[in-house]
Coordinates of C-alpha atoms in Angstrom, one line a residue:
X1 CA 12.4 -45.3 268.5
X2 CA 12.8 -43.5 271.5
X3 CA 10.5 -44.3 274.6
X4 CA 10.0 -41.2 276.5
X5 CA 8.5 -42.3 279.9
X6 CA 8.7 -42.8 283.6
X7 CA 9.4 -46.2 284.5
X8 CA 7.6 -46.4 287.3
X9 CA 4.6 -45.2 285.2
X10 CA 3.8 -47.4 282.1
X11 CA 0.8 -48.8 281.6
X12 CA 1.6 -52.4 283.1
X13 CA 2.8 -50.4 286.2
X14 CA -0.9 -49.5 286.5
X15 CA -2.1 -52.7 285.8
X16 CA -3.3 -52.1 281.7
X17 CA -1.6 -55.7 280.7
X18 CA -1.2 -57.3 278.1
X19 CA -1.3 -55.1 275.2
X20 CA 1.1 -55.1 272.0
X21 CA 3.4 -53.1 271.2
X22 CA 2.7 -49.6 273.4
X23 CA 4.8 -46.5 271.8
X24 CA 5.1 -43.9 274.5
X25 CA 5.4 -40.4 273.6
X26 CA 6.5 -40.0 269.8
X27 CA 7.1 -37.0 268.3
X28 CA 5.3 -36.4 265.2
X29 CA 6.8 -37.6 262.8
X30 CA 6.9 -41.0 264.0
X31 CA 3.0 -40.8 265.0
X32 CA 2.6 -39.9 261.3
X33 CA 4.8 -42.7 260.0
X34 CA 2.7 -45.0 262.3
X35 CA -0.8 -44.1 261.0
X36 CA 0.2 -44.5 257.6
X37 CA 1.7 -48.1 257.8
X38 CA -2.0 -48.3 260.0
X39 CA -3.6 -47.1 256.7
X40 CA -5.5 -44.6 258.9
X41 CA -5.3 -41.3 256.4
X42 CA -3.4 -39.9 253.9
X43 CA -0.5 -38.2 253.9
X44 CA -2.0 -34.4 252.0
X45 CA -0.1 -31.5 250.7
X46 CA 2.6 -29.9 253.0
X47 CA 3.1 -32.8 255.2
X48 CA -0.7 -32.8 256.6
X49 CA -2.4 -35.7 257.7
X50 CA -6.0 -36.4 256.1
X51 CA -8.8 -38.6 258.1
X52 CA -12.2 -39.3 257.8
X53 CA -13.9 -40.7 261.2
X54 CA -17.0 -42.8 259.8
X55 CA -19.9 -42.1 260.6
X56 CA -19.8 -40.1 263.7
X57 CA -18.4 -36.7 262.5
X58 CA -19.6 -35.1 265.8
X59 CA -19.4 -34.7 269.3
X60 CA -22.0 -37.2 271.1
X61 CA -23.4 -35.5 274.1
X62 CA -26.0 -37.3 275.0
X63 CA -23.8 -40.4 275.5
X64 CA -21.6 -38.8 277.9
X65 CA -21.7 -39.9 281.5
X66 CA -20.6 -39.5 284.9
X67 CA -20.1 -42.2 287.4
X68 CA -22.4 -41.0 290.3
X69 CA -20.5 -41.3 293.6
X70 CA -20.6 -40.7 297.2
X71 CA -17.7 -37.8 296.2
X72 CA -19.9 -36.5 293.0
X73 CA -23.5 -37.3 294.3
X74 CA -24.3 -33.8 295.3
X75 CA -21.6 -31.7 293.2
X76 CA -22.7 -32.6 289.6
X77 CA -25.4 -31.2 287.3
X78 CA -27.4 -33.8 287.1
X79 CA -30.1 -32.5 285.0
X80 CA -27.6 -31.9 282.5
X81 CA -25.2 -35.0 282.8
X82 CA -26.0 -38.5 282.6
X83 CA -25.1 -40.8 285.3
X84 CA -23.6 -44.3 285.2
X85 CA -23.5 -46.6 288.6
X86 CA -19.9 -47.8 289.8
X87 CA -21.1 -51.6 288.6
X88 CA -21.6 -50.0 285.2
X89 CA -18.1 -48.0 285.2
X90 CA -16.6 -51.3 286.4
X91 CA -17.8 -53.5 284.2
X92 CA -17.1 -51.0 280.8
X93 CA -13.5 -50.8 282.1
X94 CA -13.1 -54.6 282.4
X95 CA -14.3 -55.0 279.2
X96 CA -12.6 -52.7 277.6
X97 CA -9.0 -53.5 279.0
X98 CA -10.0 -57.2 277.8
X99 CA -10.7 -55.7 274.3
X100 CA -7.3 -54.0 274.5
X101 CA -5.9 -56.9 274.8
X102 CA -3.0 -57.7 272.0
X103 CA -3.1 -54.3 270.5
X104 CA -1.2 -52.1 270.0
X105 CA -1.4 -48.7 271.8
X106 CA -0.4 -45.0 271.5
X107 CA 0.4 -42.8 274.8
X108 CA 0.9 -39.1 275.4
X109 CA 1.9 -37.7 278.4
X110 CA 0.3 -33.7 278.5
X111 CA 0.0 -30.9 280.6
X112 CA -3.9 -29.5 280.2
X113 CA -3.3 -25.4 281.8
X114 CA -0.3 -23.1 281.0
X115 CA -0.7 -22.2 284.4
X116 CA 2.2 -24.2 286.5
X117 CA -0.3 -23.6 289.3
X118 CA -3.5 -24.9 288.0
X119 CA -2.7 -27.5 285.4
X120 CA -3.2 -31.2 285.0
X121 CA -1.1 -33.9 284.1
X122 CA -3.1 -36.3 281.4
X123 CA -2.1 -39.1 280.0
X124 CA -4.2 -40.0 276.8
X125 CA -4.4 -43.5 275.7
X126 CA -5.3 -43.8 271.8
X127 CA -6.1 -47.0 269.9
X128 CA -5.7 -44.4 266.6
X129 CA -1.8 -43.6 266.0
X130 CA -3.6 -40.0 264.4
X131 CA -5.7 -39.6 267.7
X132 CA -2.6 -39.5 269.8
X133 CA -1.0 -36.8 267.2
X134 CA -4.7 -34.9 267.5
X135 CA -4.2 -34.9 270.9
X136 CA -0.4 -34.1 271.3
X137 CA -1.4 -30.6 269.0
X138 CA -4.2 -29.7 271.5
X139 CA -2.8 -30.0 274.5
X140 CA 0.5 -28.9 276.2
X141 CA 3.5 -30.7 275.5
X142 CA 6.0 -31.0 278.4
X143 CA 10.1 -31.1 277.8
X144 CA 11.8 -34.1 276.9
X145 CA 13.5 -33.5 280.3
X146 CA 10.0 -33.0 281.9
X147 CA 9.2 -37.1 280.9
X148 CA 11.4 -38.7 283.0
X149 CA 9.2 -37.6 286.0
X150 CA 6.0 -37.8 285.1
X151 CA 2.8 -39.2 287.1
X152 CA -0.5 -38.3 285.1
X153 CA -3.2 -37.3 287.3
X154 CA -5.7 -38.4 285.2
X155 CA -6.2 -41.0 282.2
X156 CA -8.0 -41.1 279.5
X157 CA -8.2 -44.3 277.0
X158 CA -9.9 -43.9 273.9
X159 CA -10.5 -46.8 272.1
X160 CA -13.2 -46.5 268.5
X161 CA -13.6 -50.4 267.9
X162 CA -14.9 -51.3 271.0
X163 CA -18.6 -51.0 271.1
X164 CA -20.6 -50.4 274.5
X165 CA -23.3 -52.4 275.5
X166 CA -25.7 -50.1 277.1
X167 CA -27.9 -53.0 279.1
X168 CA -24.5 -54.1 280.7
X169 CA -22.6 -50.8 281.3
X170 CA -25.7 -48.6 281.8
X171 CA -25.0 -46.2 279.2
X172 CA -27.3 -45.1 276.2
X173 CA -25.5 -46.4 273.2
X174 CA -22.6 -48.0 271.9
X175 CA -21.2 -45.0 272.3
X176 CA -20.0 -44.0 275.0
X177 CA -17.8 -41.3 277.4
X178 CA -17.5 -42.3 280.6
X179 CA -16.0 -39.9 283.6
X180 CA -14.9 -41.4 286.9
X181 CA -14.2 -38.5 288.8
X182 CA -13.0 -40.4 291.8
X183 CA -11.3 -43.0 290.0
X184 CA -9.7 -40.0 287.7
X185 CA -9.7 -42.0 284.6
X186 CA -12.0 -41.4 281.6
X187 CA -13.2 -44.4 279.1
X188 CA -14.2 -43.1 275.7
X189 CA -15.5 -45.5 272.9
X190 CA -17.6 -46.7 269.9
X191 CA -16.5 -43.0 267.9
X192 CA -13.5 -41.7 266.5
X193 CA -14.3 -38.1 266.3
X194 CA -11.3 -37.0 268.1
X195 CA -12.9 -33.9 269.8
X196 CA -14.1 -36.1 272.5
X197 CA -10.5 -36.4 273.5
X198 CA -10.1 -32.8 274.1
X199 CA -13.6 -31.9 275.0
X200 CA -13.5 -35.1 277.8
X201 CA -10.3 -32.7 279.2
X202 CA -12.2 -29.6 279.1
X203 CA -15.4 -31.3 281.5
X204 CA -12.5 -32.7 283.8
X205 CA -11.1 -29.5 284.5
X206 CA -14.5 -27.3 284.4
X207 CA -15.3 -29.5 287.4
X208 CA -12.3 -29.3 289.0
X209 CA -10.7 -26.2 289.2
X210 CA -13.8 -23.5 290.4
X211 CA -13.0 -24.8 293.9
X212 CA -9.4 -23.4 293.6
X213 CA -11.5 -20.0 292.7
X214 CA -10.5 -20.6 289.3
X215 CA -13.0 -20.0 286.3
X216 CA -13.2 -21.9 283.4
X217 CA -14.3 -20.4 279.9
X218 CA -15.1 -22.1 276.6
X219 CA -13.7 -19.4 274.8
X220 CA -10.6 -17.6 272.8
X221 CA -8.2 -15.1 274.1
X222 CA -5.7 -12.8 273.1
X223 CA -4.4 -9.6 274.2
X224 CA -2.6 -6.4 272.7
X225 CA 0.7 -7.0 271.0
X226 CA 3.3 -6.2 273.5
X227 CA 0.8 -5.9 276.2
X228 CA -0.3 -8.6 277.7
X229 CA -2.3 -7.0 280.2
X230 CA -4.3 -5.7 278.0
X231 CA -6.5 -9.3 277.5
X232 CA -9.8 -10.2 276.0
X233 CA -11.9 -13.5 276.1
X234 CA -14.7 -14.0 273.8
X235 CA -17.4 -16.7 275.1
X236 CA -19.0 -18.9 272.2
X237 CA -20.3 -21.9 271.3
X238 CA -18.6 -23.9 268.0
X239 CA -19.4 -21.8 264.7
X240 CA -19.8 -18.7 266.4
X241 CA -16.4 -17.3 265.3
X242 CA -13.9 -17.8 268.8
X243 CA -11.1 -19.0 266.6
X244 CA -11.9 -16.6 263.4
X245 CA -12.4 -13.6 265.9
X246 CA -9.7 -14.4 268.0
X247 CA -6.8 -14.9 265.9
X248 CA -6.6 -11.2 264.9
X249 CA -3.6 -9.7 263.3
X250 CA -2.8 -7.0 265.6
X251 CA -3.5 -8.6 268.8
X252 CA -1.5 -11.9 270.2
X253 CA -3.5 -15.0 270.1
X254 CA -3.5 -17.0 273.9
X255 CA -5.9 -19.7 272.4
X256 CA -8.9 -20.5 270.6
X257 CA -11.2 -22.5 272.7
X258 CA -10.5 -23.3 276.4
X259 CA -9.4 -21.1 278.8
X260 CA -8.9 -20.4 283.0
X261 CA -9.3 -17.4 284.5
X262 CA -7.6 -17.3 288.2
X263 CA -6.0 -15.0 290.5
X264 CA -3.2 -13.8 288.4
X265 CA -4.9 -13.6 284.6
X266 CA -5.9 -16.0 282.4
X267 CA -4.2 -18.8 280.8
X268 CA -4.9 -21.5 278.1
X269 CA -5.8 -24.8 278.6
X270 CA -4.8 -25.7 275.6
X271 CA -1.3 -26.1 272.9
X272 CA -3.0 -25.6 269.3
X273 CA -6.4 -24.9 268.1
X274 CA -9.2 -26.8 266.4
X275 CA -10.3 -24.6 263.9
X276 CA -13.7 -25.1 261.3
X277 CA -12.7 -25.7 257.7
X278 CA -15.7 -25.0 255.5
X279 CA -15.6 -21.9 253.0
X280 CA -12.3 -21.2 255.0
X281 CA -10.8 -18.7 252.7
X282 CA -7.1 -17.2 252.4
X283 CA -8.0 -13.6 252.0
X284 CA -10.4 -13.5 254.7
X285 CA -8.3 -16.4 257.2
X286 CA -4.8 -16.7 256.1
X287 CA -3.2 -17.8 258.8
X288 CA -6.0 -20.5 259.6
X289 CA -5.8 -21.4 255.7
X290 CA -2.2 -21.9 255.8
X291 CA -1.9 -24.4 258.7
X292 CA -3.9 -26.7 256.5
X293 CA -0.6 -27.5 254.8
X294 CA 1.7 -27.3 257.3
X295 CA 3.5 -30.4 258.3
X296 CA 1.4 -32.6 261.2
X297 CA -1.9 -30.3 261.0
X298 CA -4.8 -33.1 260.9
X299 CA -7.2 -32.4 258.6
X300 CA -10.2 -33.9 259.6
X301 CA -13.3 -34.8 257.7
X302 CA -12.1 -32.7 254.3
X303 CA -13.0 -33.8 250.6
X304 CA -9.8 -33.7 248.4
X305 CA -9.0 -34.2 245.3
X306 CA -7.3 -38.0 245.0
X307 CA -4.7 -36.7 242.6
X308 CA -2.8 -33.4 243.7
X309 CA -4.7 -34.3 247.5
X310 CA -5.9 -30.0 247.3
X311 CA -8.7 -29.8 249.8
X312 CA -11.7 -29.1 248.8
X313 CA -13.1 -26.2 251.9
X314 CA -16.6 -25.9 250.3
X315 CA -17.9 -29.3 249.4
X316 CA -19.7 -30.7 253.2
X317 CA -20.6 -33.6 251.7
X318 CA -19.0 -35.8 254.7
X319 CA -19.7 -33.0 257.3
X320 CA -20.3 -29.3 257.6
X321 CA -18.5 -29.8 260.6
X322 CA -14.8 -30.5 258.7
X323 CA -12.0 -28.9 261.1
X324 CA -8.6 -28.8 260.9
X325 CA -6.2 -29.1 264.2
X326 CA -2.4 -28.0 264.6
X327 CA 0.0 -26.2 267.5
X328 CA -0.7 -23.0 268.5
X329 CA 2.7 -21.8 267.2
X330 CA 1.6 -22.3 263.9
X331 CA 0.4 -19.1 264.1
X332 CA 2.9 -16.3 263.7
X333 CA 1.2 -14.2 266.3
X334 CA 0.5 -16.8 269.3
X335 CA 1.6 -16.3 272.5
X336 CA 4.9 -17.5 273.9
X337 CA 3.3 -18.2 277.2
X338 CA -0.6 -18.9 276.7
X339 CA -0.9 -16.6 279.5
X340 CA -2.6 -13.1 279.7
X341 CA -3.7 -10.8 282.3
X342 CA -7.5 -9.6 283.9
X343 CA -9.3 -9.3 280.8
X344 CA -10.0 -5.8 280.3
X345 CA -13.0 -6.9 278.0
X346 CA -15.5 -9.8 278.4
X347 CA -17.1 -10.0 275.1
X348 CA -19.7 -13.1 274.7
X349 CA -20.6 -14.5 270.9
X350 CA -24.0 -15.4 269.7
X351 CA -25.0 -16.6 266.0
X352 CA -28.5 -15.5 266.2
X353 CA -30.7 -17.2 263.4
X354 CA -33.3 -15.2 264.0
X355 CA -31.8 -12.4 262.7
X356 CA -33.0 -10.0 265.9
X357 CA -30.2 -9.3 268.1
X358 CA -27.8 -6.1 266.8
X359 CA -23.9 -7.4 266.0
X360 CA -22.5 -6.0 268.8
X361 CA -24.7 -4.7 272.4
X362 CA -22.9 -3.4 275.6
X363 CA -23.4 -5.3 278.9
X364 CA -24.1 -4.2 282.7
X365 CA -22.1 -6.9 284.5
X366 CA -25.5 -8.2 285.7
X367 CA -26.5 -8.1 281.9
X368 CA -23.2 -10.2 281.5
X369 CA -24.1 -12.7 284.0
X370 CA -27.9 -12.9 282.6
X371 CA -26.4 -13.9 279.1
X372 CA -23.9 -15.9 280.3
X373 CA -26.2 -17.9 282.0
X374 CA -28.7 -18.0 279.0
X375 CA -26.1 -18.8 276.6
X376 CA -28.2 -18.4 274.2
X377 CA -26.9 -19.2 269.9
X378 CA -28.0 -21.7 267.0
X379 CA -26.5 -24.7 267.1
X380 CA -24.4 -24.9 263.8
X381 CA -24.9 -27.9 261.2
X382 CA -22.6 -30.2 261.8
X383 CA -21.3 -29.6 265.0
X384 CA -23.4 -32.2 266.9
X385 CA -25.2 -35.3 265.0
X386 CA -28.4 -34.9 263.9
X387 CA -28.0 -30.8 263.6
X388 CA -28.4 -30.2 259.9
X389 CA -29.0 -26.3 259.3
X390 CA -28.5 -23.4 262.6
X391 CA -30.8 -24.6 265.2
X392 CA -31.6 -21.9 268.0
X393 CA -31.0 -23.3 271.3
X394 CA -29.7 -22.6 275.2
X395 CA -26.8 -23.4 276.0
X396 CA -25.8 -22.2 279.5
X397 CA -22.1 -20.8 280.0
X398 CA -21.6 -21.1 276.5
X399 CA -21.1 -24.6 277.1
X400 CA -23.8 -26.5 278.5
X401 CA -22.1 -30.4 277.2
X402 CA -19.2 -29.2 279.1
X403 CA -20.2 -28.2 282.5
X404 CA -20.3 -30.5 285.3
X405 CA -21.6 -28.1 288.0
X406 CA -24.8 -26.0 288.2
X407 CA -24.7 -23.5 285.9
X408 CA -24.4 -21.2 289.0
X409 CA -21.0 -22.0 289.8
X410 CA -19.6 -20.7 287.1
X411 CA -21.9 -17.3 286.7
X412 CA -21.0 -16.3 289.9
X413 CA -17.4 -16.7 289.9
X414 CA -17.4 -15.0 286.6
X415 CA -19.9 -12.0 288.0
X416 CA -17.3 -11.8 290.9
X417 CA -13.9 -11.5 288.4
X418 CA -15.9 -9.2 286.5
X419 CA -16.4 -6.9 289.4
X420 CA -13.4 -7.6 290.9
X421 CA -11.3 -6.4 287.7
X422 CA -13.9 -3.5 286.5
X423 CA -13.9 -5.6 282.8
X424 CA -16.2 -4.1 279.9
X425 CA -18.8 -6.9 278.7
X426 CA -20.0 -7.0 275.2
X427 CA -22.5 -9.2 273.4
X428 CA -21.9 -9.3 269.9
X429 CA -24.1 -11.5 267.4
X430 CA -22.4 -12.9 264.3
X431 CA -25.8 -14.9 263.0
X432 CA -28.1 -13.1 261.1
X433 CA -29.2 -9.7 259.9
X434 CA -32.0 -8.7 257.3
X435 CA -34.1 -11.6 258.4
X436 CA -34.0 -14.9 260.2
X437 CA -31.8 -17.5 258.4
X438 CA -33.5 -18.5 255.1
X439 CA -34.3 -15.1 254.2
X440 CA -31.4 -12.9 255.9
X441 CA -28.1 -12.8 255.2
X442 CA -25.2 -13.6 257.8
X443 CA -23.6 -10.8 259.4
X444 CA -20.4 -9.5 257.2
X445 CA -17.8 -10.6 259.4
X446 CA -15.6 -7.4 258.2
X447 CA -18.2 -5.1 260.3
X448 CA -18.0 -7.3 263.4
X449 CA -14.2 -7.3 263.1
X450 CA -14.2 -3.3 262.9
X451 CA -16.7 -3.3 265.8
X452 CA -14.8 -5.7 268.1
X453 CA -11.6 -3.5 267.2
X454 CA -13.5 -0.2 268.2
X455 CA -14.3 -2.2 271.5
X456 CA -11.2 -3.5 272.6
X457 CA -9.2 -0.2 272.2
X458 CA -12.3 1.6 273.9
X459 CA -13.2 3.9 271.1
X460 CA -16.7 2.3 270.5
X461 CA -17.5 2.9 274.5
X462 CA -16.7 6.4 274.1
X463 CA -19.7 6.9 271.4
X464 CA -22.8 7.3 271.4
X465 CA -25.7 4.6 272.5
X466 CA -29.1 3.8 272.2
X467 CA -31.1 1.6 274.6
X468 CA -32.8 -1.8 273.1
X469 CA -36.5 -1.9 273.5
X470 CA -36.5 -5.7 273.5
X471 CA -33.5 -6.5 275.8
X472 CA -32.9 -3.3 277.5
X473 CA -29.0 -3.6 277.0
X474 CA -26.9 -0.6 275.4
X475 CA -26.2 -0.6 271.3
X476 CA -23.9 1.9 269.8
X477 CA -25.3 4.1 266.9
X478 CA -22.5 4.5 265.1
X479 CA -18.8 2.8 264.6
X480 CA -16.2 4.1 262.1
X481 CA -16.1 1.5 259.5
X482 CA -19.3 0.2 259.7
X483 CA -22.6 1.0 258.2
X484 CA -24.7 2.7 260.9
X485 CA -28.0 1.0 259.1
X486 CA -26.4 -2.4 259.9
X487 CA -26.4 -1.5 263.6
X488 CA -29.9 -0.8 263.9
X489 CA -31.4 -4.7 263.1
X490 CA -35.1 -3.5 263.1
X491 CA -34.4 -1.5 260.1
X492 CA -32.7 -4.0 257.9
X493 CA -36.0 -5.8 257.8
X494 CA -37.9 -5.2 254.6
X495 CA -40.7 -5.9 256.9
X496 CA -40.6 -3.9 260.3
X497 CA -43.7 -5.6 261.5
X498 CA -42.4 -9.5 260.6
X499 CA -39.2 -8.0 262.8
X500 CA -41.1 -6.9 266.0
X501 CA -42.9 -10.0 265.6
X502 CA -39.9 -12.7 265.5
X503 CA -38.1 -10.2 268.3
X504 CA -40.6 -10.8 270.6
X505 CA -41.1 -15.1 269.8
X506 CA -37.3 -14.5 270.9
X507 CA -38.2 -12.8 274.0
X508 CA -40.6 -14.8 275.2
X509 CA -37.7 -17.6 274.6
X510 CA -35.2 -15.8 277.1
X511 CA -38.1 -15.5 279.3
X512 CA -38.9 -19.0 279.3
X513 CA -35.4 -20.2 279.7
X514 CA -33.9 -18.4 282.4
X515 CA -37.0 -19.1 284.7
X516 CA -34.8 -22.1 285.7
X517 CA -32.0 -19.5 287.2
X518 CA -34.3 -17.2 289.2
X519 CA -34.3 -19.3 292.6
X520 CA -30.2 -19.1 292.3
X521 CA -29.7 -15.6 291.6
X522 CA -28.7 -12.3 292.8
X523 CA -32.1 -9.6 292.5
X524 CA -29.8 -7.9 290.4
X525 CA -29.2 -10.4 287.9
X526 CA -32.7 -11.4 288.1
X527 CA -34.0 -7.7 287.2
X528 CA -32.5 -8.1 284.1
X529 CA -34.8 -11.2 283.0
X530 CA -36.8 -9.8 279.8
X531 CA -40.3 -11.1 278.9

């Protein structure tokens, strides 16, 4: 078994002592063979690897925190982000490394950014032999030759059976995600959902990299076959449909989640894509259904049956929130490079529950900036703990879990690339139409496929449009392919009045929510404010 790593960079090296057997950068394969004799999943059809991950089948935002230093004192959100004092950080570590103590341990040595210019070099530590496969699909692998010089700039050590002690380390739970930004190492424990490894990534660049002028974007990207100049980024929050709308068959798929848009384009932070499993069908997904048997895709959270292991993509029994992970290349249409140019459109996704909003509205740039900002969506069951059915909510940037830095930051670097690179800004709405959830019905995703199509080639901004009494943005009348009645929301309402009536309890939402930007805004943002 081959141990691919710089000498003068093991784990001892950095004084992590005392641990069993430590297997540095396996291939997959061997990461598979590992979990099994570790009994930690099942091998499933096509080579897959199946997991449940107890009882936390979730991200846990609320026990995420950031050590508050003299370096991150006045440069972090703290209205958003929870802190922890150095003592705590110090004392979780210690603890922690004591636990570690005699086990055995899994390491990866990534790049997060496709950029050469921008990236990271993270090494992930993972108790779970599956974790450190997870984590070897979602981020960027480097050459074999690449290893031998390797010096991670940050850590992460993720280790499930160590429980926090919240009265000793100052966190909330015994759960826990702990940044130190200075220290450029993160702790995760007490969960073994493995999107806190990649998501735990994601925050460490978001707070990094917009002072090199570089934004970062939870959101998917792709860009016209042959063309990749021709570039699109679409904003969302999980279950809004980045990965579904993304990974279209006649443009080239960048990535599916995580993004950076600097001076030369964009570029993925990411190597594979963590895509949502339930009612994931062939003839409306294939490519997404097909990586579910593919050899090394980790299935995650699934029911399947204990015989022939065929997963079962309806039954949410465990989670609504079932996903499945796997390289981007296991998607015929994925880019070489993960890299793309100025995005000519900025389109930003919303799963509106209340059934108001029209599927697809076009954006002023200080529109953009307004919904950016508002990041307004329902929170999809599953997704967090606790969220059982679409919950409407505000999520700023798209990404409020995510974000480090005043909201601010990142609206104004993206109003400036906007500006700066003339890009069209849509806001399209793949929640409800025909009535709030309960009574509506979702919006057919084969209409907001034909009118993101119609958007990207440039043919929908050459009709004809209509202004929105409630939010004063632009919405097309017609779009070939689509049923003109579907674009006009009010009027799939059986009940016109009920529909004026929820539009404006939404309104008055907005309003209320975005009087927390008005002090750090442009007046032109600011005149867009509705209410």
């Amino acid at each position: 078994m081959t141990q691919r790593v710089n000498p003068e960079h093991t784990l001892e090296a950095h004084g992590i002592t005392g641990l069993g057997r430590v297997y540095y950068n396996l291939l997959e394969p061997t990461i598979i063979q590992e979990a099994l004799a570790r009994d930690e999943g099942t091998l499933g059809q096509g080579g897959s690897f199946l997991v449940t991950t107890g009882k936390f089948t979730g991200r846990s935002p609320k026990d995420k925190h950031i050590v508050r230093t003299p370096g991150t004192a006045d440069t972090i959100w703290w209205d958003c982000n929870a802190e922890m004092s150095e003592d705590g950080f110090a004392a979780l570590r210690a603890d922690v490394l004591t636990h570690m103590k005699g086990r055995d341990y899994f390491v990866q040595d990534l790049y997060a950014g496709a950029d050469p210019a921008h990236r990271l070099d993270v090494r992930v530590v993972t108790e779970l032999a599956w974790h450190n496969l997870f984590i070897r699909h979602l981020l960027r692998r480097p050459d074999a030759s690449e290893l031998a010089g390797f010096v991670p700039d940050y850590t992460v050590i993720n280790c499930p059976s160590f429980k926090a002690d919240p009265a000793r380390h100052g966190c909330r739970s015994e759960v826990v995600i702990a940044m130190n930004l200075d220290a450029k190492e993160i702790l995760i424990a007490g969960t073994e959902y493995a999107g806190e490894n990649k998501k735990s990534v994601f925050t460490l660049l978001n707070y990094i990299l917009p002072e090199k002028g570089v934004m970062p974007m939870h959101c998917s990207a792709n860009h016209a076959t042959g063309d990749p100049g021709d570039s699109a980024v679409f904003f969302g929050l999980s279950g809004t449909g980045k990965t579904t709308l993304s990974a279209a068959p006649d443009r080239t798929l960048i990535g599916d989640d995580e993004h950076g848009w600097s001076e030369t384009g964009i570029f993925n932070f990411e190597g594979g894509c963590y895509a949502k499993t339930i009612n994931l069908s062939r003839a409306a997904e294939p490519e997404i259904y097909d990586t579910t048997t593919r050899f090394g895709t980790v299935i995650e959270n699934m029911v399947f049956d204990p015989d022939s292991l065929a997963l079962d993509f309806e039954d949410d029994s465990l989670t609504a929130n079932m996903r499945c992970a796997y390289p981007l290349d296991y998607i015929s249409n994925a880019s070489d490079t993960a890299l793309g140019g100025h995005p000519k459109n900025v389109v930003m996704l919303t799963c509106d529950a209340f059934g108001v909003l029209p599927p697809i509205a076009r954006l002023t740039p200080a529109q953009a900036m307004y919904h950016f900002l508002s990041g307004f969506t329902s929170k999809v069951a599953g997704t967090e703990r606790g969220v059982t059915e679409p919950e409407p909510t505000f999520s700023t940037c798209f990404g409020a879990p995510f974000m480090p830095r005043r909201p601010e930051v990142y609206g104004k670097l993206l109003q400036a690339k906007i500006a700066s690179h003339g890009s069209d800004c849509w806001l399209v709405n793949t929640g409800w139409t025909g009535g709030a959830y309960g009574t509506g019905n979702r919006m057919p995703i084969k209409a907001t496929r034909a009118l993101l199509t119609a958007a990207l080639d440039g043919t929908l901004a050459q009709g004809e449009f209509r202004k929105d009494p409630n939010f004063g943005f632009e919405v097309p009348v017609a779009c070939p392919g689509v049923d003109a009645a579907l674009l006009d929301p009010r009027g799939t309402w059986a009940d016109a009045d009920a529909y004026d009536l929820q539009a404006e309890k939404l309104v008055e939402m907005f309003a209320e929510n975005f009087g927390q930007y008005v002090a750090h805004i442009d007046d032109d943002v600011a005149a867009c404010a509705i209410g």
